[in-house]
Each structure stands twice: as C-alpha cells, then as structure tokens.
Amino acid sequence: MKVDLLIRNGRVIDPSQNLNGHYDLAIREGRIVGLYEKEKTADDQGMNLEGKETIDAEGYVVTPGLIDLHAHVFPTKTSLGVAADRVGVEQGVTTVVDAGSVGLWSFDAFLEEAVYPSVTRVLAFLNISGDGLCTGGGELADMSRLTPREAAALIRKQPIVRGIKARMSGSVVKQNGIQPLRVAKEAAREAGVPMMVHIGNAPPKLTEILPMLDRGDVVTHAFHGKKGGIFDERGELIPEAQDALERGVLLDIGHGEASFSFQTLRHAQAQGIMPHVISTDVHQRNIDGPVHSLTHTLTKFLAMGYSLDEVIAASTLAPARILGLENEIGTLKVGACADVSILQIKKEPTMLTDSEQETLETKERVVAYQAITSGKVLTCK
C-alpha cells in the first residue's frame, strides 16, 4: 500500500485506544490509514507499505496531536493574544482553542486574522460578551453587551466555535454577580454546547457558580491557589465541587500567570482527584514564564507523579471529547485526521515554577520534536 507518510519505530501512546507500545503509523491524504504493531507489521500482513516520506521515530513518543483547550490567540485585537502557530505547531500542539478572546462582534476578524492564516487548527469558546477581550477586560460588567441569542445562532453556523466562555471573577463581572453566568448558560443550552467558566476571586463565590454547571461544562483555573477555590482551608474538597464532579462537570488546569498551584494539586492527589484536562491559558504575560508551552506544563504533571499516559490523555482525548471532535482529533484511530505530535522525554535537570512561585526540580522534561497536522510535517522550534 502506498501512503504519503510513514512514522516508524516510535513508542505510540494513544489513550483513545488504550495503546502504549511500538507501532508504525501510516498516513494518506491527511487521514490515518493504518496503525501496525512492530511484532505484526503491515509487511507481515502482505500490505507492503511504501511511503513518499518516512519519519524514523525511534526514541520518540508518538501521540495524537496535542490539544490546548485554553489559550489566547487573537493578537491583532487583544493585548494578551499570541500567534496561534507560536504556541501551536511550533510547540508540538496541533489544535489550540481560544478561550474567550473573541466575542460576537469580533468574530469575522478572528477568522481572517487568527484562524485562516494559521497552520495550527484554531477553535474557539466564544465569549458571552460581544466585546470578548477586545476592550481589555471587565467585559461582563455591562449586561447590555452580552449576546446570548446571537452567540447561539453563530455557533449553529460556525463549526469552529465549540462552546461558550464566561469569566466569573469579581474584576470581570463587577456588580453583576452571578447573572452573566445565567445568560451564558442560556446561550450554551440553546446552542447545545458546553460552557467554560473561569473561576478566580469572588464575587461570585464558587458555591454559587458550581451548582449552575452541568455534565460536560468545564471549570478552568480549577487548581488555582487563591482563597475560595474547590478546596477549603483544610485542603478538603468543598461539597459543591464534589456534587459537580458527580454530575460530570470537568476540571481544567488553565495554568496562566496566576491560576495554578502545586499545593492545590497536592490536595487533589491526596483525595484521588485527577484534572480532566491539562491546558495552559497561554498569553503574552506568561509565555516567557511560568507557562512557556503546553509541553512545559505537561512536564509539571510528570514531576508531580502523574504517568505519561495520564498527561497525554488529559491533553488529547479529554479535550477532544469536550469539543465533540473525538472521532476527528485527539486520536490515532484509522479514519481520523492525521494530527500527530512527536515528543521526546529529555533527561535533563529542569526547574518548574507554578503561579504561586513555588519551584520544583525535575530530571526530565517533555520536548516537542515534530507536529503533523492533516498529514503535513513541521519541525518544532
């Protein structure tokens, strides 16, 4: 069988198929057409694979293309934004999801200036405010600028929009309290998509926010180190968070410059709570530290004792499911888009810093080597 690209000899980790072993991966016309065990190769099955291009991935880890569920990639209209490819394919990430930079009124510009020019697949959680982050912040302080009906209508027409975003911090909602979340939930329900909710400093309190969330909704910045988070002063999970988890509400890291704490993660580990998604909240103020990249963020979870399989699942399969695209991305199943990350686990001392300035030293780190998006190979920077 003639194919466009063969990736041979790599250690394939694909949580969508419970795979962790050595396989050869075949790609043709931007789709995955075969995945063959080394002990039972395509040649043994009489298929005689021949690739126009071959990558020898011996010593590397081959995964579904990494997905960053929370990034800010609208640099032409927001002060926080970074170019999608800078935090996407150049860092081994094949899909980035802009989490609320764009609102209804800037969506056309987002398509022209962020989505279409990028090699990286760019999706979005649409801000419930028509302004998005294009006016600098405080976007939920004026209820007249929220656009629930129009947002729902746009989502039905635009497949790159996969959900609704609402930032529920006091500095954003001002005097409006929980009301913007009610409006965001109305839009998400009408459009049939999940909602991503940013949590931070009250008001509103998390005890008000969590009961409004349903199965598939995402709490981002769930492991911040501020007061009033999902753990109380004793490090115990608050009842509202326990109820939310039982309903199927999902917890996302959303590291950011002020929203991830090693100590909060330790509280979670002590109670057997695993973040569902590992994302970065990467933007201009944290790309040079403490976030850096998705692979750097994954390194922090390896350093905290999570397995490589777990961190890959939380950055491929889990976000793909939230996006409703698990048959297209976040998987190496035959027929899926040929989005692939080739990673190296590099043995070298690395200092890691959370958003509270706590540091850890680790002896290995995740490094992006190559990204394949729809079958196109790019070498990472």
XYZ file of C-alpha atoms in Angstrom:
381
model
C 0.000 0.000 0.000
C 1.362 3.396 -0.965
C 0.929 6.146 1.605
C 2.033 9.753 1.921
C 3.774 9.429 5.277
C 5.057 6.588 7.434
C 6.064 7.144 11.048
C 8.105 4.120 12.052
C 9.619 2.715 15.243
C 8.051 5.195 17.674
C 6.510 4.482 21.051
C 2.860 5.219 20.369
C 0.675 6.412 23.236
C -2.970 6.778 22.245
C -5.354 6.847 25.217
C -8.359 6.705 22.872
C -7.364 3.125 22.030
C -5.546 2.268 25.286
C -2.323 1.937 23.309
C 1.183 2.226 24.707
C 3.696 0.340 22.599
C 5.744 0.357 19.433
C 3.718 0.836 16.261
C 4.127 2.119 12.725
C 1.659 4.801 11.672
C 0.518 5.265 8.067
C -0.995 8.496 6.718
C -2.577 9.227 3.361
C -4.439 12.304 2.114
C -4.465 13.889 5.553
C -6.017 10.864 7.275
C -4.699 7.982 9.342
C -4.987 4.809 7.288
C -3.108 2.288 9.407
C -1.503 1.584 12.772
C 0.623 -1.570 12.886
C 2.289 -3.349 15.788
C 6.004 -3.835 15.360
C 5.627 -7.564 16.038
C 2.868 -7.782 13.425
C 3.873 -5.308 10.741
C 1.976 -4.369 7.626
C 4.641 -6.200 5.636
C 3.849 -9.392 7.552
C 0.212 -8.922 6.570
C 1.137 -8.690 2.907
C 0.443 -4.970 2.653
C 3.996 -3.928 1.675
C 3.781 -0.329 2.923
C 5.579 2.306 0.896
C 5.698 5.924 1.996
C 6.508 9.015 -0.024
C 8.057 10.290 3.205
C 9.219 8.312 6.232
C 9.987 9.509 9.755
C 12.123 7.276 11.959
C 10.672 7.956 15.421
C 12.876 5.532 17.343
C 13.496 7.016 20.786
C 10.490 9.321 20.493
C 6.903 9.230 21.751
C 4.206 9.449 19.083
C 0.822 10.704 20.284
C -2.393 12.102 18.865
C -1.871 15.771 18.122
C -1.788 17.688 21.394
C -4.785 19.943 22.081
C -4.551 23.076 24.223
C -8.108 23.687 25.405
C -7.370 27.130 26.847
C -5.189 29.626 25.003
C -5.402 33.230 23.803
C -4.514 33.522 20.126
C -6.091 36.748 18.857
C -3.074 39.097 18.895
C -4.389 41.572 16.352
C -7.332 42.649 18.505
C -6.337 41.799 22.105
C -3.314 42.801 24.155
C -2.989 39.287 25.588
C -3.005 37.366 22.332
C -0.123 35.397 20.852
C 0.098 33.944 17.354
C -1.536 30.522 17.204
C 1.397 28.841 15.479
C 3.832 30.177 18.092
C 2.023 28.208 20.814
C 0.640 25.599 18.431
C 2.584 23.637 15.843
C 5.889 25.296 16.730
C 5.466 23.739 20.195
C 4.102 20.379 19.064
C 0.445 21.355 19.576
C -1.812 20.723 16.586
C -5.029 22.283 17.961
C -5.446 25.385 20.110
C -8.746 26.616 21.472
C -9.084 30.333 22.012
C -10.897 30.665 25.327
C -12.957 33.811 25.175
C -10.675 36.336 23.487
C -13.227 36.620 20.723
C -16.841 37.690 21.100
C -19.653 38.020 18.608
C -18.611 41.445 17.342
C -15.014 40.496 16.524
C -15.667 37.017 15.170
C -15.169 37.860 11.490
C -11.821 39.468 12.298
C -10.877 36.398 14.336
C -11.484 34.185 11.316
C -9.464 36.391 8.989
C -6.625 37.225 11.362
C -6.256 34.159 13.617
C -7.949 31.110 12.113
C -7.305 31.233 8.372
C -3.612 32.284 8.456
C -2.620 29.573 10.960
C -1.226 26.136 10.228
C -2.415 25.127 13.689
C -6.074 24.134 13.923
C -7.751 27.035 15.763
C -11.107 26.575 17.510
C -12.899 28.815 19.996
C -15.030 29.143 23.076
C -16.984 32.295 22.238
C -17.116 34.944 24.950
C -20.694 35.595 26.051
C -19.819 39.290 25.844
C -19.925 40.654 22.331
C -16.710 42.502 23.163
C -14.737 39.413 24.102
C -11.397 40.614 25.456
C -11.034 43.223 22.722
C -11.783 46.091 25.114
C -9.209 44.966 27.662
C -11.294 43.311 30.392
C -14.324 43.788 32.609
C -16.367 42.503 29.690
C -19.228 41.200 31.861
C -19.747 44.420 33.812
C -22.376 45.728 31.371
C -25.223 43.257 30.886
C -26.382 45.061 27.748
C -23.235 43.886 25.961
C -23.963 40.183 26.474
C -25.191 38.439 23.319
C -26.785 35.066 24.184
C -29.205 34.661 21.271
C -26.778 35.910 18.653
C -23.999 33.742 20.108
C -26.173 30.633 19.926
C -27.087 31.432 16.327
C -23.429 31.912 15.397
C -22.455 28.600 16.986
C -25.049 26.780 14.904
C -23.453 28.215 11.748
C -19.755 28.157 12.664
C -18.245 24.751 13.489
C -15.027 26.250 14.811
C -16.967 27.597 17.823
C -17.249 24.692 20.255
C -18.666 26.366 23.352
C -19.339 29.495 25.403
C -16.843 31.194 27.726
C -17.653 33.266 30.816
C -15.085 34.749 33.211
C -16.669 34.703 36.649
C -14.310 36.869 38.685
C -15.203 39.979 40.635
C -12.954 42.136 38.461
C -14.856 40.986 35.366
C -18.492 40.880 36.468
C -18.277 43.910 38.808
C -21.722 44.448 40.385
C -23.462 41.803 38.267
C -22.561 38.826 40.430
C -23.826 35.506 39.110
C -26.153 36.983 36.468
C -23.717 36.809 33.495
C -23.325 33.086 34.123
C -27.090 32.601 33.863
C -27.018 34.348 30.493
C -24.034 32.281 29.313
C -25.753 29.076 30.369
C -28.869 30.083 28.436
C -26.795 30.511 25.272
C -24.890 27.253 25.763
C -28.094 25.290 26.275
C -29.740 26.846 23.234
C -26.721 26.009 21.063
C -26.195 22.563 22.592
C -22.551 23.192 23.517
C -20.534 23.123 26.742
C -19.635 26.172 28.754
C -16.147 27.001 30.005
C -16.196 29.005 33.224
C -13.178 30.906 34.503
C -13.025 30.967 38.300
C -10.893 33.265 40.411
C -11.510 35.886 43.045
C -15.051 36.259 44.384
C -17.655 37.555 43.938
C -19.407 35.491 42.799
C -18.478 32.665 45.127
C -17.665 29.245 43.785
C -20.517 27.880 45.881
C -22.856 29.926 43.645
C -21.122 29.035 40.379
C -20.749 25.263 40.605
C -24.437 24.356 41.112
C -25.231 26.027 37.774
C -22.936 23.745 35.778
C -23.973 20.537 34.029
C -22.302 17.442 32.608
C -19.652 18.444 30.079
C -19.249 22.004 31.341
C -15.660 22.948 32.166
C -14.248 24.773 35.185
C -10.962 26.330 34.109
C -8.317 27.507 36.603
C -9.768 24.817 38.876
C -6.442 24.309 40.675
C -5.543 27.914 41.465
C -4.043 28.869 44.819
C -6.437 31.668 45.733
C -8.930 31.612 48.588
C -12.382 30.304 47.822
C -11.329 27.523 45.454
C -12.508 23.924 45.167
C -10.667 23.009 48.388
C -11.333 24.565 51.777
C -8.750 25.814 54.294
C -8.127 22.228 55.453
C -7.467 21.051 51.922
C -10.785 19.200 51.718
C -12.946 19.270 48.604
C -15.935 21.544 49.134
C -19.361 19.831 48.891
C -20.406 21.852 45.844
C -17.309 20.656 43.980
C -17.996 17.054 44.950
C -21.563 17.380 43.694
C -20.346 18.969 40.457
C -17.877 16.146 39.828
C -20.620 13.598 40.401
C -22.778 15.422 37.823
C -19.987 15.219 35.248
C -18.586 18.742 35.465
C -14.964 18.742 34.262
C -11.881 20.319 35.834
C -9.323 22.066 33.621
C -5.909 23.346 34.676
C -5.763 26.625 32.696
C -2.347 27.345 34.237
C -1.969 31.030 33.408
C 0.110 33.548 35.299
C -1.985 33.323 38.479
C -4.107 30.185 38.268
C -2.136 27.014 39.033
C -0.734 25.889 42.374
C 1.355 22.803 43.088
C -0.083 22.806 46.614
C -3.665 22.769 45.338
C -2.726 19.864 43.087
C -1.327 18.032 46.118
C -4.694 18.434 47.849
C -6.308 16.893 44.765
C -3.863 13.998 44.684
C -4.473 13.258 48.362
C -8.171 12.812 47.573
C -7.739 10.897 44.333
C -8.873 13.767 42.115
C -7.288 13.942 38.663
C -7.633 17.048 36.498
C -9.658 16.098 33.454
C -7.777 18.474 31.144
C -4.293 19.990 31.181
C -4.267 23.340 29.369
C -2.084 26.425 29.517
C -4.082 29.681 29.362
C -1.008 30.836 27.475
C -0.830 34.528 26.580
C 1.604 37.422 26.338
C 2.106 37.781 30.087
C 3.016 34.147 30.779
C 4.570 32.711 27.628
C 8.039 33.558 28.976
C 7.129 32.047 32.341
C 5.689 30.413 34.251
C 3.652 28.738 31.472
C 6.006 28.695 28.452
C 4.145 25.983 26.489
C 1.825 23.008 26.744
C 4.740 20.555 26.794
C 6.337 22.517 29.654
C 3.022 22.336 31.504
C 2.817 18.575 30.905
C 6.319 18.294 32.381
C 4.993 19.731 35.648
C 2.471 16.922 35.909
C 5.095 14.265 35.286
C 7.157 15.898 38.039
C 4.139 15.699 40.357
C 3.876 11.952 39.841
C 1.328 11.569 37.059
C 2.081 8.977 34.388
C 2.877 9.848 30.793
C -0.314 8.056 29.728
C -2.351 10.239 32.094
C -0.903 13.540 30.922
C -1.275 12.581 27.253
C -4.918 11.611 27.850
C -5.534 14.976 29.535
C -4.111 16.840 26.543
C -5.589 14.756 23.697
C -8.599 12.533 24.323
C -10.186 14.575 27.122
C -10.213 17.940 25.318
C -11.286 16.277 22.064
C -14.328 14.849 23.842
C -15.223 18.228 25.321
C -15.026 19.716 21.847
C -17.207 16.926 20.446
C -14.454 16.018 17.982
C -13.114 12.783 19.448
C -13.546 10.931 16.156
C -11.509 13.545 14.280
C -8.745 14.741 16.618
C -7.185 13.543 19.864
C -6.970 10.018 18.444
C -4.860 7.891 16.099
C -7.754 5.681 15.039
C -7.981 4.781 11.381
C -10.033 7.431 9.588
C -9.178 10.265 11.966
C -7.428 13.458 10.915
C -3.688 12.926 10.665
C -2.867 15.254 13.559
C 0.146 13.783 15.356
C 2.697 15.003 17.898
C 6.179 13.517 18.090
C 7.688 14.168 21.502
C 10.927 13.467 23.299
C 11.271 12.765 27.010
C 14.581 14.502 27.502
C 16.704 13.602 30.512
C 17.977 16.874 31.897
C 17.511 18.878 35.116
C 14.677 21.380 34.729
C 13.276 23.950 37.157
C 9.495 24.251 37.167
C 7.520 27.142 38.653
C 3.813 27.385 39.414
C 1.726 30.555 39.583
C 2.468 30.937 43.298
C 6.236 30.985 42.650
C 6.782 27.555 44.179
C 9.548 25.721 42.334
C 10.230 22.051 41.696
C 13.271 20.478 40.112
C 12.765 17.526 37.820
C 15.216 15.308 35.977
C 13.282 15.058 32.726
C 11.081 17.196 30.540
C 8.730 16.831 27.597
C 10.136 18.362 24.420
C 8.249 18.772 21.152
C 10.134 17.401 18.143
C 7.648 17.430 15.279
C 3.985 18.181 14.682
C 1.951 16.671 11.872
C -1.274 18.472 11.059
C -3.585 16.959 8.452
C -0.562 14.984 7.296
C 1.769 17.978 6.894
C 5.052 17.625 8.816
C 6.528 20.562 10.731
C 9.663 20.538 12.863
C 9.167 22.311 16.188
C 11.202 25.283 17.348
